[in-house]
Coordinates of C-alpha atoms in Angstrom, one line a residue:
M222 CA 40.2 93.0 137.6
A223 CA 40.8 91.3 134.3
S224 CA 38.4 88.6 133.4
A225 CA 38.8 84.9 134.5
G226 CA 39.0 83.9 130.8
R227 CA 42.2 86.0 130.4
R228 CA 43.6 84.5 133.6
C229 CA 43.2 81.0 132.4
L230 CA 43.4 81.0 128.6
V231 CA 46.7 82.8 128.0
P232 CA 48.7 81.0 130.7
C233 CA 47.4 77.7 129.4
V234 CA 48.5 78.5 125.8
L235 CA 51.9 79.8 127.0
G236 CA 52.3 76.6 129.2
I237 CA 51.8 74.5 126.1
L238 CA 54.3 76.5 124.2
L239 CA 56.8 76.5 127.0
N240 CA 56.5 72.9 128.1
A241 CA 55.5 71.1 124.9
L242 CA 57.0 72.9 122.0
I243 CA 60.3 73.5 123.8
G244 CA 60.6 69.8 124.0
V245 CA 60.9 69.6 127.8
I246 CA 59.8 66.2 129.1
C247 CA 57.0 66.7 131.6
E248 CA 58.3 64.0 133.8
A249 CA 61.3 63.9 136.1
E250 CA 64.3 62.6 134.2
L251 CA 64.8 60.3 137.2
S252 CA 61.9 58.5 138.9
F253 CA 61.0 55.3 140.7
V254 CA 59.3 52.4 138.8
L255 CA 59.4 50.2 141.9
E256 CA 59.9 51.3 145.5
P257 CA 60.8 49.1 148.6
S258 CA 57.8 47.8 150.6
D259 CA 57.4 47.3 154.4
V260 CA 58.5 43.8 155.3
I261 CA 58.3 41.6 158.3
A262 CA 61.5 39.5 158.0
V263 CA 62.3 36.1 159.3
Q264 CA 65.4 36.1 161.5
E265 CA 68.6 34.3 160.3
Q266 CA 67.2 34.2 156.7
P267 CA 68.2 36.3 153.7
L268 CA 66.0 39.4 152.9
M269 CA 65.7 41.1 149.5
L270 CA 64.5 44.7 149.2
H271 CA 63.5 45.8 145.7
C272 CA 64.1 49.1 144.0
Q273 CA 63.8 49.9 140.3
V274 CA 64.5 53.3 138.7
S275 CA 63.8 54.9 135.3
G276 CA 66.2 57.6 134.2
L277 CA 68.9 58.8 131.8
P278 CA 72.0 56.6 132.3
P279 CA 74.3 56.3 134.0
V280 CA 72.2 55.9 137.2
T281 CA 73.8 55.0 140.5
I282 CA 71.7 53.4 143.3
Q283 CA 72.6 53.3 147.0
W284 CA 70.7 52.4 150.1
R285 CA 70.2 54.2 153.4
H286 CA 69.5 52.4 156.7
S287 CA 68.0 54.6 159.4
G288 CA 69.3 57.6 157.5
L289 CA 72.9 56.4 157.0
L290 CA 74.3 55.1 153.8
L291 CA 74.9 51.4 153.8
I292 CA 78.4 50.1 153.1
Q293 CA 78.7 47.2 150.7
D294 CA 80.1 44.3 152.7
Q295 CA 79.5 40.6 153.3
R296 CA 76.1 41.4 154.9
H297 CA 74.8 43.8 152.3
T298 CA 74.9 43.6 148.5
T299 CA 73.3 46.0 146.0
F300 CA 72.6 44.4 142.6
S301 CA 72.8 46.1 139.3
N302 CA 69.0 46.2 139.1
G303 CA 68.9 48.2 142.3
S304 CA 67.8 45.4 144.7
L305 CA 69.4 45.1 148.2
L306 CA 70.2 41.7 149.7
I307 CA 70.7 41.4 153.4
A308 CA 72.4 38.0 153.6
H309 CA 71.5 37.1 157.2
F310 CA 68.8 39.2 158.8
L311 CA 69.0 39.6 162.5
K312 CA 67.0 41.7 165.0
T313 CA 70.1 42.1 167.2
R314 CA 73.7 41.4 166.3
S315 CA 76.6 40.6 168.6
D316 CA 77.9 44.2 168.3
G317 CA 74.5 45.6 169.3
S318 CA 73.5 46.7 165.8
S319 CA 70.2 45.7 164.2
D320 CA 69.0 45.0 160.7
E321 CA 65.6 46.4 161.7
G322 CA 64.7 50.0 160.8
D323 CA 63.8 52.3 157.9
Y324 CA 65.3 51.6 154.5
E325 CA 65.4 54.1 151.6
C326 CA 66.6 53.6 148.0
V327 CA 68.7 56.6 146.7
A328 CA 69.1 57.0 143.0
Q329 CA 71.2 59.6 141.2
N330 CA 72.1 60.6 137.6
S331 CA 73.2 63.8 135.9
F332 CA 69.8 65.4 136.4
G333 CA 69.7 65.1 140.2
L334 CA 69.0 62.7 143.1
V335 CA 65.8 61.1 144.4
V336 CA 64.9 59.2 147.5
S337 CA 62.3 56.4 147.7
R338 CA 59.6 56.1 150.3
R339 CA 60.8 54.8 153.7
A340 CA 60.2 51.0 154.0
R341 CA 59.9 49.8 157.6
I342 CA 61.6 46.4 158.1
Q343 CA 60.7 44.5 161.3
A344 CA 61.8 41.1 162.6
A345 CA 59.2 38.4 162.9
T346 CA 58.5 37.8 166.6
M347 CA 56.2 36.0 168.9
A348 CA 55.7 37.0 172.6
N349 CA 54.2 34.9 175.3
F350 CA 50.4 34.9 175.9
H351 CA 49.4 38.0 177.8
V352 CA 45.8 36.7 178.1
Q353 CA 45.3 33.0 178.9
P354 CA 42.0 31.2 178.5
E355 CA 40.1 30.8 181.8
S356 CA 37.9 27.9 182.8
V357 CA 34.2 28.3 182.2
H358 CA 31.0 26.9 183.8
A359 CA 28.1 27.0 181.5
E360 CA 24.5 25.8 181.6
E361 CA 23.2 23.4 179.0
S362 CA 21.8 25.3 176.0
G363 CA 23.7 28.4 177.2
V364 CA 26.8 30.2 175.9
A365 CA 30.5 29.5 176.6
R366 CA 33.4 31.8 175.7
F367 CA 37.1 31.4 175.8
Q368 CA 39.7 34.0 174.9
C369 CA 43.5 34.2 174.4
Q370 CA 45.7 37.1 173.3
I371 CA 49.3 37.2 172.2
H372 CA 51.4 39.8 170.4
G373 CA 53.5 38.9 167.3
L374 CA 54.7 40.0 164.0
P375 CA 53.1 39.1 161.6
E376 CA 49.8 39.0 163.5
P377 CA 49.6 35.4 164.8
V378 CA 46.9 33.1 163.5
I379 CA 44.8 31.6 166.3
S380 CA 43.3 28.2 166.4
W381 CA 41.8 26.0 169.2
E382 CA 42.2 22.5 170.4
K383 CA 39.8 20.4 172.6
D384 CA 41.3 17.5 174.5
G385 CA 44.4 17.7 172.3
R386 CA 42.6 17.7 169.0
P387 CA 41.6 20.6 166.7
V388 CA 38.1 22.0 167.4
D389 CA 35.5 20.9 164.9
T390 CA 35.0 24.1 162.9
G391 CA 32.3 22.3 160.9
D392 CA 30.0 22.5 163.9
E393 CA 28.1 25.7 163.5
R394 CA 27.7 26.1 167.2
Y395 CA 31.5 26.8 167.4
T396 CA 32.6 30.3 166.3
L397 CA 36.3 31.0 166.0
L398 CA 37.1 34.7 165.7
P399 CA 40.5 35.9 164.3
T400 CA 40.8 38.0 167.5
G401 CA 41.5 34.8 169.5
V402 CA 38.0 34.2 170.8
L403 CA 36.2 30.9 170.8
Q404 CA 32.4 31.0 171.2
I405 CA 30.2 28.0 171.8
T406 CA 26.4 28.5 171.6
G407 CA 23.7 26.0 172.6
V408 CA 26.2 24.3 174.9
R409 CA 25.8 20.5 175.3
L410 CA 27.1 18.1 177.9
E411 CA 29.5 16.6 175.3
D412 CA 31.2 20.0 174.9
S413 CA 32.8 19.6 178.3
G414 CA 36.6 19.2 178.1
R415 CA 40.0 20.9 178.2
F416 CA 40.5 23.7 175.7
C417 CA 43.8 25.2 174.5
C418 CA 44.7 28.1 172.3
V419 CA 47.3 27.7 169.6
A420 CA 49.1 30.7 168.0
H421 CA 51.4 30.5 165.0
N422 CA 53.3 32.8 162.6
S423 CA 56.5 32.8 160.7
A424 CA 58.5 33.2 163.9
A425 CA 57.1 30.4 166.2
V426 CA 54.2 28.2 167.3
K427 CA 53.0 28.5 170.9
H428 CA 50.3 26.8 173.0
S429 CA 48.4 28.5 175.8
A430 CA 47.6 27.1 179.2
E431 CA 44.5 24.8 179.2
A432 CA 41.1 25.9 180.4
V433 CA 38.2 23.6 181.4
L434 CA 34.6 23.8 180.2
T435 CA 32.1 22.4 182.7
V436 CA 28.5 22.0 181.6
S437 CA 25.7 21.6 184.1
G438 CA 22.0 20.7 183.6
S439 CA 19.7 23.1 181.7
Q440 CA 17.4 25.7 183.3
S441 CA 16.4 27.1 180.0
S442 CA 12.7 27.2 180.8
V443 CA 13.3 29.9 183.4
Y444 CA 12.8 33.4 181.9
K445 CA 16.0 35.5 181.9
E446 CA 16.4 39.1 180.9
P447 CA 18.6 39.7 177.8
M448 CA 22.1 40.5 178.7
I449 CA 25.3 41.3 176.7
L450 CA 28.2 39.3 178.1
V451 CA 30.8 40.8 175.7
G452 CA 30.3 43.9 173.6
P453 CA 32.4 45.4 170.7
E454 CA 35.8 46.9 171.6
N455 CA 37.3 50.1 170.2
L456 CA 39.4 49.3 167.1
T457 CA 41.9 51.2 165.0
L458 CA 42.7 49.6 161.7
T459 CA 44.2 50.4 158.3
V460 CA 42.3 50.3 155.1
H461 CA 41.8 46.8 153.6
Q462 CA 42.1 45.1 156.9
T463 CA 39.2 43.1 158.5
A464 CA 37.2 44.4 161.5
I465 CA 35.7 42.0 163.9
L466 CA 33.1 43.5 166.3
E467 CA 32.1 40.9 168.9
C468 CA 28.7 40.7 170.6
V469 CA 27.8 37.8 172.9
A470 CA 24.3 37.9 174.4
T471 CA 22.4 35.6 176.7
G472 CA 18.9 35.3 178.0
Y473 CA 15.7 33.2 177.7
P474 CA 14.2 33.1 175.3
R475 CA 17.5 33.6 173.3
P476 CA 17.8 37.3 172.4
I477 CA 18.0 38.5 168.8
V478 CA 21.2 40.4 168.1
S479 CA 21.2 43.3 165.7
W480 CA 23.7 46.0 164.6
S481 CA 23.4 49.7 163.8
R482 CA 25.6 52.8 163.5
L483 CA 25.2 55.5 166.2
D484 CA 25.1 58.2 163.5
G485 CA 22.1 56.5 161.8
R486 CA 23.9 55.8 158.6
P487 CA 23.3 52.3 157.1
I488 CA 26.0 49.7 157.7
G489 CA 25.6 48.4 154.1
V490 CA 25.9 44.9 152.8
E491 CA 29.0 44.7 150.7
G492 CA 31.8 43.0 152.7
I493 CA 29.5 42.6 155.7
Q494 CA 29.1 39.2 157.4
V495 CA 27.6 38.0 160.7
L496 CA 29.7 35.3 162.4
G497 CA 28.0 33.0 164.8
T498 CA 24.9 34.4 166.5
G499 CA 25.8 38.1 166.5
N500 CA 29.5 39.0 165.6
L501 CA 29.9 41.6 162.9
M502 CA 32.7 41.2 160.4
I503 CA 33.6 44.0 157.9
S504 CA 36.0 42.8 155.3
D505 CA 38.3 45.2 153.4
V506 CA 37.5 48.2 155.6
G507 CA 37.6 51.7 154.2
V508 CA 37.6 55.2 155.7
Q509 CA 33.8 55.3 155.2
H510 CA 33.5 52.5 157.8
S511 CA 34.8 54.6 160.6
G512 CA 32.2 55.3 163.3
V513 CA 30.5 54.0 166.4
Y514 CA 28.8 50.7 166.1
V515 CA 25.9 49.6 168.4
C516 CA 25.1 46.0 169.2
A517 CA 21.5 45.4 170.5
A518 CA 20.2 42.3 172.2
N519 CA 16.4 42.2 171.9
K520 CA 13.9 39.9 173.7
P521 CA 11.8 38.4 170.9
G522 CA 8.5 40.0 170.4
T523 CA 9.1 42.9 172.9
R524 CA 10.9 46.2 173.1
V525 CA 13.1 44.9 175.9
R526 CA 16.7 45.4 174.8
R527 CA 20.3 45.8 176.0
T528 CA 23.0 47.6 174.0
A529 CA 26.7 48.0 173.9
Q530 CA 28.9 50.0 171.5
G531 CA 32.4 50.3 170.2
R532 CA 34.2 52.8 168.0
L533 CA 36.0 51.8 164.7
V534 CA 38.7 54.1 163.4
V535 CA 40.0 53.3 159.9
Q536 CA 43.3 55.0 158.9
A537 CA 44.4 55.4 155.2
P538 CA 48.0 55.9 154.2
A539 CA 48.9 59.0 152.4
E540 CA 48.2 59.2 148.6
F541 CA 48.6 62.0 146.2
V542 CA 45.6 63.9 144.9
Q543 CA 47.9 66.2 142.9
A544 CA 51.6 65.3 142.4
P545 CA 54.1 68.0 141.4
Q546 CA 54.9 68.2 137.7
S547 CA 58.2 68.9 136.0
I548 CA 58.5 72.4 134.6
A549 CA 60.9 74.6 132.7
R550 CA 61.3 78.2 133.5
P551 CA 63.6 81.0 132.2
V552 CA 66.2 82.3 134.6
G553 CA 65.0 85.1 136.8
T554 CA 61.3 84.0 136.7
T555 CA 59.2 82.1 139.3
A556 CA 58.7 78.4 139.6
I557 CA 55.8 76.9 141.4
F558 CA 55.3 73.2 142.4
T559 CA 52.0 72.1 143.8
C560 CA 51.5 68.9 145.9
Q561 CA 48.3 67.7 147.5
A562 CA 47.7 64.5 149.4
Q563 CA 44.9 62.8 151.3
G564 CA 44.8 60.2 154.0
E565 CA 43.5 59.5 157.4
P566 CA 44.9 61.1 159.6
E567 CA 45.7 64.0 157.4
P568 CA 49.2 63.6 155.9
Q569 CA 52.1 66.0 156.6
L570 CA 54.0 67.3 153.6
A571 CA 57.8 67.9 153.3
W572 CA 60.1 68.7 150.3
L573 CA 63.5 67.4 149.2
K574 CA 65.9 69.0 146.8
N575 CA 68.2 66.4 145.2
G576 CA 67.5 64.1 148.2
Q577 CA 68.2 66.7 150.9
V578 CA 65.5 68.3 153.1
L579 CA 64.5 71.7 151.6
E580 CA 64.4 74.4 154.2
P581 CA 62.3 77.5 153.2
G582 CA 64.0 80.9 153.3
G583 CA 65.3 83.6 151.0
H584 CA 63.7 83.1 147.6
V585 CA 62.3 79.7 148.5
K586 CA 58.8 79.7 150.1
L587 CA 56.5 77.0 151.4
K588 CA 52.8 77.9 151.7
N589 CA 49.4 76.3 152.3
N590 CA 50.7 73.7 154.8
N591 CA 53.7 73.0 152.6
S592 CA 51.4 72.1 149.6
T593 CA 52.9 74.9 147.5
L594 CA 56.6 75.3 146.8
T595 CA 57.5 78.7 145.2
I596 CA 61.0 79.6 144.0
Y597 CA 61.3 83.3 143.1
G598 CA 63.9 84.7 140.8
I599 CA 65.3 81.3 139.8
S600 CA 68.9 80.8 138.9
Q601 CA 71.0 77.9 137.7
D602 CA 71.5 76.7 141.3
D603 CA 67.8 76.0 141.6
E604 CA 67.9 73.4 138.8
A605 CA 67.3 70.1 140.5
I606 CA 64.8 67.3 141.2
Y607 CA 62.3 68.2 143.8
Q608 CA 60.4 65.6 145.8
C609 CA 57.2 66.0 147.8
I610 CA 57.0 63.6 150.7
A611 CA 53.5 62.8 152.2
E612 CA 53.4 60.8 155.4
N613 CA 51.0 59.9 158.2
S614 CA 50.8 57.1 160.8
A615 CA 49.4 54.7 158.2
G616 CA 52.2 55.1 155.6
S617 CA 54.2 57.4 153.3
T618 CA 54.6 58.1 149.7
Q619 CA 56.7 60.4 147.4
A620 CA 56.5 62.1 144.0
S621 CA 59.2 63.9 142.1
A622 CA 59.4 66.6 139.5
R623 CA 62.3 68.4 137.9
L624 CA 62.9 72.1 137.5
T625 CA 64.8 73.0 134.3
V626 CA 66.2 76.5 134.2
L627 CA 66.3 77.9 130.7
W628 CA 69.2 80.0 129.6
A629 CA 70.8 79.6 126.2
D630 CA 73.0 81.5 123.7
G631 CA 71.1 83.3 121.0
L632 CA 68.2 84.4 123.1
P633 CA 66.8 87.8 122.1
G634 CA 67.8 90.6 124.3
V635 CA 65.5 92.1 126.9
P636 CA 62.8 94.6 125.8
T637 CA 63.9 98.2 126.4
R638 CA 62.3 101.4 127.6
V639 CA 59.3 99.7 129.2
R640 CA 56.8 102.3 130.3
A641 CA 53.3 102.3 131.8
E642 CA 50.6 105.0 131.6
A643 CA 47.2 105.2 133.3
L644 CA 44.6 106.0 130.6
S645 CA 41.7 105.9 133.0
P646 CA 40.9 104.7 136.6
T647 CA 40.5 101.1 135.2
T648 CA 42.9 101.1 132.2
I649 CA 46.7 101.1 131.9
Q650 CA 48.8 101.1 128.7
V651 CA 52.2 99.4 128.8
S652 CA 54.7 100.0 126.0
W653 CA 58.3 99.0 125.2
K654 CA 60.9 99.0 122.5
E655 CA 62.5 96.0 120.7
P656 CA 65.5 94.3 122.3
G657 CA 68.9 95.3 121.1
Q658 CA 69.9 92.0 119.6
N659 CA 68.4 88.8 118.0
T660 CA 65.1 90.5 117.3
Q661 CA 64.7 88.6 114.1
D662 CA 63.7 85.4 116.1
I663 CA 61.0 87.1 118.1
I664 CA 57.4 86.0 117.2
G665 CA 55.6 88.0 119.9
Y666 CA 55.7 89.2 123.5
V667 CA 54.3 88.0 126.8
L668 CA 53.2 90.7 129.3
H669 CA 53.0 89.5 132.9
I670 CA 50.4 91.3 135.1
R671 CA 49.7 91.2 138.8
R672 CA 48.2 93.4 141.5
T673 CA 51.2 94.4 143.6
S674 CA 49.5 93.3 146.8
D675 CA 48.7 89.8 145.4
P676 CA 51.0 86.8 145.7
V677 CA 53.1 85.8 142.7
E678 CA 50.7 82.8 142.1
E679 CA 48.0 85.3 141.1
E680 CA 50.1 86.6 138.2
Y681 CA 48.6 86.2 134.8
E682 CA 49.9 86.7 131.2
E683 CA 48.6 88.3 128.0
A684 CA 50.1 87.7 124.6
V685 CA 51.0 90.6 122.3
N686 CA 51.7 90.8 118.6
K687 CA 55.4 91.3 117.8
V688 CA 54.9 94.6 115.9
T689 CA 52.6 96.2 118.4
L690 CA 55.1 96.9 121.1
Q691 CA 52.3 98.1 123.4
H692 CA 49.3 96.7 125.2
I693 CA 46.2 98.1 127.0
I694 CA 45.1 96.2 130.1
R695 CA 41.4 96.9 130.9
D696 CA 39.0 96.2 133.7
L697 CA 41.5 97.0 136.4
E698 CA 40.6 98.1 139.9
P699 CA 40.7 101.9 140.5
S700 CA 43.4 103.4 142.8
T701 CA 45.4 100.1 142.8
S702 CA 49.1 99.4 142.1
Y703 CA 50.0 96.8 139.5
T704 CA 53.3 95.1 138.6
F705 CA 54.3 94.3 135.0
Y706 CA 57.2 92.7 133.2
C707 CA 57.7 91.8 129.5
Q708 CA 59.4 88.9 127.8
G709 CA 60.0 88.1 124.1
L710 CA 58.6 84.9 122.6
H711 CA 61.1 83.5 120.1
V712 CA 61.9 80.7 117.7
P713 CA 65.7 80.3 117.1
R714 CA 66.6 80.1 113.4
G715 CA 66.7 76.6 112.0
Q716 CA 64.7 75.2 114.9
Q717 CA 61.0 74.4 115.6
T718 CA 61.0 75.0 119.3
V719 CA 59.7 78.0 121.1
G720 CA 61.1 79.7 124.2
L721 CA 60.9 82.8 126.3
A722 CA 63.7 85.4 126.5
P723 CA 64.7 86.7 129.9
P724 CA 62.3 89.3 131.4
R725 CA 63.0 93.0 131.1
P726 CA 65.6 93.7 133.8
L727 CA 64.7 96.8 135.8
T728 CA 65.9 96.5 139.4
G729 CA 66.8 93.7 141.8
R730 CA 66.8 89.9 141.3
C731 CA 63.1 89.8 140.2
P732 CA 62.7 92.9 138.0
R733 CA 59.2 94.5 137.8
L734 CA 57.6 97.7 136.6
L735 CA 55.2 99.3 139.1
C736 CA 52.2 101.4 138.1
S737 CA 49.0 102.6 139.7
T738 CA 45.6 103.1 138.1
R739 CA 45.7 106.5 139.9
R740 CA 49.0 107.5 138.3
C741 CA 52.3 105.9 137.0

């Protein structure tokens, strides 16, 4: 097969000529500068969603709510800058409708239509406590633990009161975990009292039931095996959140608590903090923090130990590794968009054409798990803005690119009498005659070459001098069929831009000349 150098160098040169010299902007002529974000909204308060677009005016902006276009009324106002105002946000209205749901910003101009990422809007809420603190009896110098749990949006902030007053967080024996746990180590008689959990967020403030701590005399001099009262729970978080892995151990003498990963990898030190006597806090978690964490309680000076473990799963929203790029292609040729995204779990890819879901079929193909969009034999109907949507359970994102279909008056005609001849088992000569019109603008030719059995993406090009009208392709595979077509490279008179004439039309929508290294 032809060398890798030919596969790369010539297409790169032609890409520069086609995309740069022709003056095509390598960005979509309509794109988002600012997209709406997920919001937890306070009920009965106004809510503003932001959307900013860059594009050739005039640009019109509309909004969709749960897939349906929003109608401008007293409740919804779209401003000239693209922002949407919901005057009085409600989770449930008298007619049964809701302001909650997915919102999308839709922008359109003469080049096409684009749709923003889906922004999820939820109402701030606070449920009742589903785990109430329970009364505890603890020995002096021992450990006491209270817990409460409550669901809410945004996540409620938990604090504790003792006998109606806030717990003294300055006492290092008291550890308050964001998960709603209060730990008291080295318990003293004066710690006895009534404890209450307080939860608050933008929706409400709620108090739990009270629980009593009773402290009895110490028996600390009696040897006790190390024991883990509470071990780490399995957690699923999103990147940049904070992980709290709890570990409460008792015994005499007091056991030493340590942490490790089950896979043997080091936990690291950046963003790692120990809370209280053994709780592990990981700030700003990343995908690399996913794994099974082991809490060990060791009797000092011995190998006696007890362990407990929990799994941490860190999800990452979809983000693009390679976004699609705007391209310009002559009518009748092939356009390829590539889109690659990463995230945890692996994102799913979908495509839109001018804001509508693009269904593959006919001359439109999706390959490689939808990462490659190929449009064969393009026509004027294919000119549009195409969007790649990447989405997983942690979030979604979008990127857009425009396909410009080139067809203009004054283009040279197609090369005529295209012929191919096998000179040897590994060499083919392709020849042609000049087009019938506008030949004075031609500065050279482009010969497209592909093994017939290969996908169109494997096609490569070789440039040919304008006076040669023939080209020998070497290093081909014996007894193999190849497909060729020829285009003229031209500069219109009085201009400085370069373009490609239509390919030599032979048969069908996507004309090709077939030849085998065995015979033509």
